XYZ file of C-alpha atoms in Angstrom:
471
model
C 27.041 4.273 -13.066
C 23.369 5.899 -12.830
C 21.006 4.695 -9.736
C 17.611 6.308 -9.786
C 14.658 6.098 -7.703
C 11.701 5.302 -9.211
C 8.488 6.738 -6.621
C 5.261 5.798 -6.722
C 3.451 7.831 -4.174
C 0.297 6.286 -3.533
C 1.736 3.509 -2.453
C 5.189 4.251 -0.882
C 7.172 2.013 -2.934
C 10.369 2.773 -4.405
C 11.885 0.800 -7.632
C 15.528 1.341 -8.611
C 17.075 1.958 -12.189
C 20.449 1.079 -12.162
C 22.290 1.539 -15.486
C 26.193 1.404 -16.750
C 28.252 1.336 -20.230
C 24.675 0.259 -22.279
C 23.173 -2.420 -19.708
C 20.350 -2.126 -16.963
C 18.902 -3.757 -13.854
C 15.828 -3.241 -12.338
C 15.246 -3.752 -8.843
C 11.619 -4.246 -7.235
C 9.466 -3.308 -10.195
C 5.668 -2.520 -10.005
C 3.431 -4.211 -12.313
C 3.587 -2.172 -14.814
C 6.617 -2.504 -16.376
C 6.551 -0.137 -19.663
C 7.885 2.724 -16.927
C 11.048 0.720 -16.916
C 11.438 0.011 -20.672
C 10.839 3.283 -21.541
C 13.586 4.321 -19.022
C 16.677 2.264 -20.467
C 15.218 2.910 -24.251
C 15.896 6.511 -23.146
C 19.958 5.326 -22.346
C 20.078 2.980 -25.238
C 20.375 0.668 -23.110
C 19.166 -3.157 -22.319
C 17.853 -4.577 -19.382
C 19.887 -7.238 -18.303
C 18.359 -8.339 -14.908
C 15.483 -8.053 -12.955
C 16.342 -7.879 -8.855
C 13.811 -8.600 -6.096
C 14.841 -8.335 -2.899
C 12.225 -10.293 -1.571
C 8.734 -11.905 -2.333
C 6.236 -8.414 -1.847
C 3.499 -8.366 0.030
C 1.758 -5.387 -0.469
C 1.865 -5.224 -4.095
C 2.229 -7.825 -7.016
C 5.628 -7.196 -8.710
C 6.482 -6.545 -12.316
C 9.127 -8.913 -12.975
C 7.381 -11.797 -14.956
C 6.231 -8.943 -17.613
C 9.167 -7.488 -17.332
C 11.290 -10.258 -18.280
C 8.977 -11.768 -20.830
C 9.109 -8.482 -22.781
C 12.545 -7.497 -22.333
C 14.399 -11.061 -22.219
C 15.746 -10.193 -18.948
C 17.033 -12.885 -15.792
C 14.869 -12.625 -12.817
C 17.583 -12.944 -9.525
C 16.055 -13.586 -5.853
C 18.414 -14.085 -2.994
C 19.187 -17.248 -1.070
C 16.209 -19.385 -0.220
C 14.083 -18.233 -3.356
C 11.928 -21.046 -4.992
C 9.283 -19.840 -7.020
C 7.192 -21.603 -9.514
C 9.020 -19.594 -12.619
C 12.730 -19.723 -13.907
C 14.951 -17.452 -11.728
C 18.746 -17.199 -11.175
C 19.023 -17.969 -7.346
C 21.935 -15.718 -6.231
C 24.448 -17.006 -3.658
C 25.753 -14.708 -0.812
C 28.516 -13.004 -1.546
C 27.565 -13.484 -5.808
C 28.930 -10.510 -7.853
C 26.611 -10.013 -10.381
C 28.004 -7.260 -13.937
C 25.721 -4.842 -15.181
C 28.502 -2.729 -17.794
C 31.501 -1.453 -15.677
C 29.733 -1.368 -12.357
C 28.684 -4.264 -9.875
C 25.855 -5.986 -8.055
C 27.040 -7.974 -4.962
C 24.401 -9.665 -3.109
C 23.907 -9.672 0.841
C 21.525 -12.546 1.953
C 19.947 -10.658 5.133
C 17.000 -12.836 6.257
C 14.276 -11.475 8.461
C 12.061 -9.502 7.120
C 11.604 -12.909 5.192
C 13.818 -15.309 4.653
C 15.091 -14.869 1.674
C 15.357 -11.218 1.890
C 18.573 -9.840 -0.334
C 20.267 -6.329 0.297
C 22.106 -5.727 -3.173
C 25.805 -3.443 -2.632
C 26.133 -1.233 -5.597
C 29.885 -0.894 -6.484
C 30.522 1.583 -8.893
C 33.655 1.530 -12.043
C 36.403 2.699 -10.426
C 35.245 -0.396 -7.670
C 33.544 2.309 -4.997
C 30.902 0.667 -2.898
C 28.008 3.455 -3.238
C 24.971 2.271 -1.954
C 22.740 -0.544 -0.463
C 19.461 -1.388 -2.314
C 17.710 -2.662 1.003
C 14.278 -4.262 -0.007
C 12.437 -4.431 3.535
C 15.397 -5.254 5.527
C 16.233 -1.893 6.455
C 13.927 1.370 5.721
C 14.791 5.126 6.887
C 14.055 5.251 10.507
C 12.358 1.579 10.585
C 13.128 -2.288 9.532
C 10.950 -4.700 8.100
C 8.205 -5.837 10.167
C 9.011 -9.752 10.655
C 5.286 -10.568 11.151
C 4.355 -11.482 7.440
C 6.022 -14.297 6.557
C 4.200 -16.528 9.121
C 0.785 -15.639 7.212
C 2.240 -17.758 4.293
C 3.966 -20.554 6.001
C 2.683 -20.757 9.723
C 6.277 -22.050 11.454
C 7.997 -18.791 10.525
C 7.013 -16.898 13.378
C 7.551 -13.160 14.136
C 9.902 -13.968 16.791
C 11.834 -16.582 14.977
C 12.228 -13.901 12.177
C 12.628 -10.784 14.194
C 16.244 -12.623 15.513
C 17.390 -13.473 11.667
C 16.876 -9.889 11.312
C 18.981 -8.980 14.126
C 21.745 -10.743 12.778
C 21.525 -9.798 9.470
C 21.465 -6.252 10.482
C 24.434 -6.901 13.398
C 26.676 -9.031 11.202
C 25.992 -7.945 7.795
C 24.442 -4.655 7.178
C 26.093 -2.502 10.542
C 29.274 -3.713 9.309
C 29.186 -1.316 5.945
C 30.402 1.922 5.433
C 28.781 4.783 6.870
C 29.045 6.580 3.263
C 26.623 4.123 1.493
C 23.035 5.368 0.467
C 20.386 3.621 1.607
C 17.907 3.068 -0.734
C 14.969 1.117 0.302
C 11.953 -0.440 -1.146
C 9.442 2.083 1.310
C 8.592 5.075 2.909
C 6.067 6.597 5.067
C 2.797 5.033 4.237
C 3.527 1.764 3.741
C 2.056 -0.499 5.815
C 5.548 -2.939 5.982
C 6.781 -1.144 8.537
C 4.997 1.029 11.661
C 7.717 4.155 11.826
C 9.412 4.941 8.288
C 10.369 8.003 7.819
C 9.123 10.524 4.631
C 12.532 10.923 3.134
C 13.483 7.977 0.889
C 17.250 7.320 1.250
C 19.930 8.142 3.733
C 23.365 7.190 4.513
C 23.868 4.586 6.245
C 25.589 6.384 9.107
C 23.266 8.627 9.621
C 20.852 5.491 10.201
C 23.352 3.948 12.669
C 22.863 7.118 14.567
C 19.052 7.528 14.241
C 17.286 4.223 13.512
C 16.099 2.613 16.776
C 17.114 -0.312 15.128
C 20.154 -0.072 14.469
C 21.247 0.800 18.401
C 24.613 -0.898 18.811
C 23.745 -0.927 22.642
C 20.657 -3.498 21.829
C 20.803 -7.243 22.523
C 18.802 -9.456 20.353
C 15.817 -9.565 23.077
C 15.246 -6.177 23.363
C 15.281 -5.802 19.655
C 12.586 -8.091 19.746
C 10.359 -6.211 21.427
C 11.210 -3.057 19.720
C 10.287 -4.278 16.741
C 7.172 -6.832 17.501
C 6.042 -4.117 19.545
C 3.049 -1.554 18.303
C 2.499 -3.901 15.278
C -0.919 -4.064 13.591
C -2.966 -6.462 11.896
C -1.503 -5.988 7.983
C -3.807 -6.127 5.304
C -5.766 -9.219 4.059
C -4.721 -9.012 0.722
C -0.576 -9.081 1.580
C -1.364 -13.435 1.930
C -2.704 -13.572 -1.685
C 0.260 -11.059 -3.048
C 2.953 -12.687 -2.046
C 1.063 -16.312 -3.703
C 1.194 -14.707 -6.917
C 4.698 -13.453 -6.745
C 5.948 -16.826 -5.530
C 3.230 -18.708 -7.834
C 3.236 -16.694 -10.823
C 0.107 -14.464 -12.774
C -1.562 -13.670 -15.672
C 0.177 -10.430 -17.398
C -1.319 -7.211 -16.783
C -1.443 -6.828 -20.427
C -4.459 -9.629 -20.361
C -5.672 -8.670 -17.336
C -6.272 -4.675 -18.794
C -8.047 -6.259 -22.249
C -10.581 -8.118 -20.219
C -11.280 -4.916 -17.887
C -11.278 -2.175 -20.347
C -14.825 -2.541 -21.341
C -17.152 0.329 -21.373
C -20.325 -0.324 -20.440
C -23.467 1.957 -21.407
C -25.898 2.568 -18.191
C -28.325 -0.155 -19.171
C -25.408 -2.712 -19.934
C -23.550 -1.388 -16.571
C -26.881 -2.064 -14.885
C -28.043 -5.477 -16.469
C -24.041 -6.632 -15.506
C -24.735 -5.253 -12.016
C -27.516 -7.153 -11.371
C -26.865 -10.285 -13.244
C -23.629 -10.794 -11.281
C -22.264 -10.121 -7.699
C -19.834 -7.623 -8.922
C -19.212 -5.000 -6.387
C -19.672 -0.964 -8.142
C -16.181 0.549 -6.959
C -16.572 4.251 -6.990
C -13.211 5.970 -7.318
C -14.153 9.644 -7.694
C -13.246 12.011 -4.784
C -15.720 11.539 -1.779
C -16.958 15.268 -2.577
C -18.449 14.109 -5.865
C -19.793 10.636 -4.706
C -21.562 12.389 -1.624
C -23.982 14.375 -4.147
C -24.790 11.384 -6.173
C -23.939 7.619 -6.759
C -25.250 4.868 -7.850
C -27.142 2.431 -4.916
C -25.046 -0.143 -3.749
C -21.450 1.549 -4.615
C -18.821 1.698 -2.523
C -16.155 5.167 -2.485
C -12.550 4.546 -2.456
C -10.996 7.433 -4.240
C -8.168 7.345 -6.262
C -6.675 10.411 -4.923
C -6.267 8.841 -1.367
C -4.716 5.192 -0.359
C -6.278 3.742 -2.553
C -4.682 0.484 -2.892
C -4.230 -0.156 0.701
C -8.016 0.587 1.475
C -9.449 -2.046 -1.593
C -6.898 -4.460 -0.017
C -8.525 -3.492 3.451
C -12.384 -3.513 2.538
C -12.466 -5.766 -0.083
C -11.345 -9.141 1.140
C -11.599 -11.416 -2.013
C -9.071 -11.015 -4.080
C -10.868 -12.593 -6.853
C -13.771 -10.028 -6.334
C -15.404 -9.187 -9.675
C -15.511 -5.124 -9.860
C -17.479 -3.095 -12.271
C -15.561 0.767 -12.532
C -17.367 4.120 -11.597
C -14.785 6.728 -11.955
C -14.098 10.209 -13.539
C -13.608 10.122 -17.194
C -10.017 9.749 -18.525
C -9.449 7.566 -15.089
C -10.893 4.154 -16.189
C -7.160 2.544 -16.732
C -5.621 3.987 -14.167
C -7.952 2.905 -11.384
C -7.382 -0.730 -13.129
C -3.976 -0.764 -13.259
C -4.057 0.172 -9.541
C -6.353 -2.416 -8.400
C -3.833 -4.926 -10.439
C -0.668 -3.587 -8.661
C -2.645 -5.434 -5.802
C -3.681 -8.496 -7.198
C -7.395 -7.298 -7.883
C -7.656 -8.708 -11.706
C -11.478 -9.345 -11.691
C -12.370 -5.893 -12.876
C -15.147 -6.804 -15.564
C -15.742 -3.440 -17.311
C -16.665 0.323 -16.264
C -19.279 2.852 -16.680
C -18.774 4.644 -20.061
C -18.721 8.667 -19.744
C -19.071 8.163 -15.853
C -21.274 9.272 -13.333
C -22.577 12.164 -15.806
C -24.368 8.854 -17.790
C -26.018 7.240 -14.991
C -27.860 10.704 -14.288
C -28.766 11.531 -18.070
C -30.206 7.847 -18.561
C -32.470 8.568 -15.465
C -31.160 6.023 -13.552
C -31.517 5.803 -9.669
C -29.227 8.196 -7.390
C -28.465 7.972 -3.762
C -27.024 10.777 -2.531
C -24.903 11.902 1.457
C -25.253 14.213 3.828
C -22.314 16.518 4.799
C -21.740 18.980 7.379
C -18.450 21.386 7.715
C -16.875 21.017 11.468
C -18.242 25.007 12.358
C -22.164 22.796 11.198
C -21.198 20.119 13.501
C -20.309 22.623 16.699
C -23.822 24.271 16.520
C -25.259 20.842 16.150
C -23.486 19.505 19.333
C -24.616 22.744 20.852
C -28.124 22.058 20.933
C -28.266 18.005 20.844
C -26.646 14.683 22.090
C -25.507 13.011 18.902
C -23.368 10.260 18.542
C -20.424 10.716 16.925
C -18.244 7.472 15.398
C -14.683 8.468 14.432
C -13.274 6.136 12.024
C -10.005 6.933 12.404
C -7.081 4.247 13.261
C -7.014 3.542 17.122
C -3.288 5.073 17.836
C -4.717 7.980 15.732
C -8.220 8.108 18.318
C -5.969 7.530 21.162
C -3.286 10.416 20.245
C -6.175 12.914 20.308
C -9.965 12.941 19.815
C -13.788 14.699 20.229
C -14.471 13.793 24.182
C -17.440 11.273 24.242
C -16.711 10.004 20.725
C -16.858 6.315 19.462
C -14.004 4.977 17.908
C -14.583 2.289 15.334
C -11.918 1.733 12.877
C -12.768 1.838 9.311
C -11.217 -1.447 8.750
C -13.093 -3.156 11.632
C -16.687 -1.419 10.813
C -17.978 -4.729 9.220
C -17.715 -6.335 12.294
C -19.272 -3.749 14.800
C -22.073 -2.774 12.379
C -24.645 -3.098 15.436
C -22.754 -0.385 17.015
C -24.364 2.228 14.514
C -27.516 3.040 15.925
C -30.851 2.613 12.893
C -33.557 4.665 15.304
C -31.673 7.949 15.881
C -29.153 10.210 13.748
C -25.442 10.008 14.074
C -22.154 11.616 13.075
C -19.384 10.036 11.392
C -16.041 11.779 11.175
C -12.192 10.527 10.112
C -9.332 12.528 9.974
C -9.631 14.310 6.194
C -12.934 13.194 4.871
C -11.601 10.325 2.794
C -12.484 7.068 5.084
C -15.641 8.408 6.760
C -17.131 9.024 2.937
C -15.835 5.657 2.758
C -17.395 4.390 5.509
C -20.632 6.235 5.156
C -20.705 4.444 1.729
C -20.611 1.297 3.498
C -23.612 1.937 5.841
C -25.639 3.007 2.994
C -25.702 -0.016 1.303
C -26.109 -1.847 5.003
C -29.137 0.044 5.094
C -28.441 3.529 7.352
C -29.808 6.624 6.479
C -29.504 8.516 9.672
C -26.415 9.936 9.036
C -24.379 12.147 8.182
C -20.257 13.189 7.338
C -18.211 15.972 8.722
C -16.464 17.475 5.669
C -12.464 17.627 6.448
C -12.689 15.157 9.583
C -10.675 15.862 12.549
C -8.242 18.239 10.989
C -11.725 20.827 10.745
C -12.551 19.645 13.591
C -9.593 20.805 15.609
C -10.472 24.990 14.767
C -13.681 24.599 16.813
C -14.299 24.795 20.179
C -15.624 21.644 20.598
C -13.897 19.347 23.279
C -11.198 17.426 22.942
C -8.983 14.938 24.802
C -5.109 16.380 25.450
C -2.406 15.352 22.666
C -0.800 12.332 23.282
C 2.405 11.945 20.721
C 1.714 8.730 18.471
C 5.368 7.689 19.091
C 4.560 7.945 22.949
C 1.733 5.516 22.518
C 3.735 2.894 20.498
């Protein structure tokens, strides 16, 4: 039997290739399926079945392309009734891929139809647990999602299935199983996962909160519901299409992969309400962009943030981004659901400049900039940073205003007199700053490296409070 993890970084999600004696399985696949096929082509092998623990949230899974191109069954757990053909597995099923085995676990909570798959090798050795959301390293689920799709299922209702199912089916296990789950740190599905990716399961019986033995079902409650925030507006729409079905990213890539000429790109931008998504690093949009863009670069979390900033879905998009990176930043807007790219700006930037075409630019100031400027003037200064991240440790007398709520405090951001906006690397504030510019400020400017800089001056600073502490 061969298990591999299949890690996609930028968006802490973790598939699973699972191959034995010429047949495959796939668990949790991202949309982009050739990955996979070009994985058991390697073995000689054929993918026999497509696993999903669960209906995503956070990202649009690959397993309608998947199966159309490879002939594969699509198996969900217990529960499961989406608008496609699926084999819906039965607790306790024993499912063949060659020699080894697939047993499936029905562990509701997370959502209800959440499935933990048992891997059971040939010689009939349980090996690991493929855990979707139910269990991560050093976290669980959050049980909060579910009720944005269908309003009875609420938190707590779902944070006791997922007490059981931990209690009664997943504690009972071996403490030699690997853990392999469907996150790590980053993702926004759970609010404490650890940056390693698997585990045994006894070490998480010793380690994960979660899985305290001591714990009644109440105080697991609040452990979990507790230190929750809002999740992103786009995880409603995801988990539509998984349920509901989509158009295949092959379609969606031939209507976005046209490259526009400056005069077409700016005859499209004006003839339409497509928003210009700049996804060049924030150093590069700062000394020119075109007016009106917005900067979410690729290099950063960049799915999470369009799914934050951009709250239709069905947004049409025209692509600014460095050349060679035009398909890439589409297929990463389709891992989450954003299909209504409608072409991109041929040669980049570099062609918006030569044509003569109007450039904004940003200020920027390094941190040692920003302590003589503090020195000798009162200046607002608006750090966009998360609130537990403000709260853990910040510039004394500065404004917090979370990138994800600046649309709504917008009046906050003085028009008559100059301000400072910082976050912790650079990455949201250019973000941000992008943002105010097309709102209309001009009386700004960004401290290059955020808080991290900003921490080797001398400026003052609140004492460090431990993020864990504040949770």
């Amino acid at each position: 039997m061969k298990i591999e993890q299949i890690y996609t970084g930028c968006i802490a999600h973790a598939a699973y290739y699972l191959e034995s004696n010429g047949e495959a399985a796939i668990f949790d696949p991202l949309r982009e399926v050739q990955p996979y096929i070009d994985r058991a082509f390697k073995d000689n092998a054929k993918i026999k079945y497509v696993f999903l623990t669960h209906f995503h949230a956070d990202f649009v899974s690959g397993h309608l392309d998947l199966a159309n191109k490879t002939d594969a069954k699509i198996v969900y757990g217990p529960t499961a009734k989406p608008a496609y053909e699926i084999i819906t597995a039965k607790d306790g099923q024993i499912f063949e891929i060659g020699n080894c085995k697939v047993k499936v676990i029905h562990t509701p909570g997370h959502t209800m139809e959440s499935t933990t798959f048992l891997l059971i090798d040939e010689n009939g050795k349980e090996h690991g647990i493929i855990t979707g959301d139910t269990l991560f390293i050093g976290d669980v689920g959050r049980p909060d999602l579910a009720q944005h799709v269908v309003a009875d299922l609420t938190q707590d209702k779902l944070a006791r299935h997922l007490y059981q199912s931990l209690r009664n089916k997943i504690m009972p296990l071996s403490d030699d199983l690997i853990v392999y789950p469907n996150h790590g740190a980053g993702s926004a599905c759970g609010k404490m996962m650890s940056k390693e990716t698997t585990d045994t399961l006894g070490n998480q019986k010793k380690t994960n909160y979660a899985l305290n033995p001591k714990m009644n079902e109440d105080e697991f409650v609040t452990a979990v519901l507790t230190g929750l925030t809002n999740p992103p507006g786009y995880f409603p729409a995801n988990v539509l299409m998984n349920i509901n079905g989509y158009e295949s990213l092959d379609a969606v890539l031939k209507k976005a992969n046209k490259p526009l000429n400056p005069e077409e790109f700016e005859l499209i931008a004006n003839e339409t309400r497509a928003l210009i998504l700049d996804t060049r690093l924030a150093s590069e949009f700062a000394n020119g962009f075109i007016p009106n863009s917005i900067n979410i670069g690729l290099d950063g979390n960049f799915a999470m943030w369009v799914g934050e900033m951009i709250p239709d879905i069905k947004q049409e998009i025209l692509l600014v981004t460095e050349p060679g990176k035009e398909e890439e930043s589409m297929v990463r807007l389709s891992r989450i659901g954003y299909d209504s790219t409608i072409g991109y700006l041929k040669d980049g930037f570099e062609s918006w400049k030569k044509a003569g075409k109007e450039v904004n630019t940003l200020t920027r100031i390094t941190a040692t900039e920003l302590e003589e400027k503090l020195k000798n003037e009162e200046i607002p200064v608006f750090d966009v940073r998360k609130k537990s991240e403000y709260l853990s440790e910040h510039l004394v007398g500065a404004i917090n205003i979370p990138l994800n709520e600046i649309n709504s405090h917008l009046a906050e951001f003085p028009k008559e007199k100059p301000f400072i906006l910082h976050c912790a690397g650079g990455y949201r504030s250019m973000l941000a700053a992008s943002i105010l510019k097309m709102r209309g400020w001009d009386n700004f400017v960004d401290v290059i490296g955020g808080f991290t800089e900003i921490t080797e001056t001398s400026l003052s600073k609140t004492d460090y409070v431990c993020p864990t502490t504040l949770l």
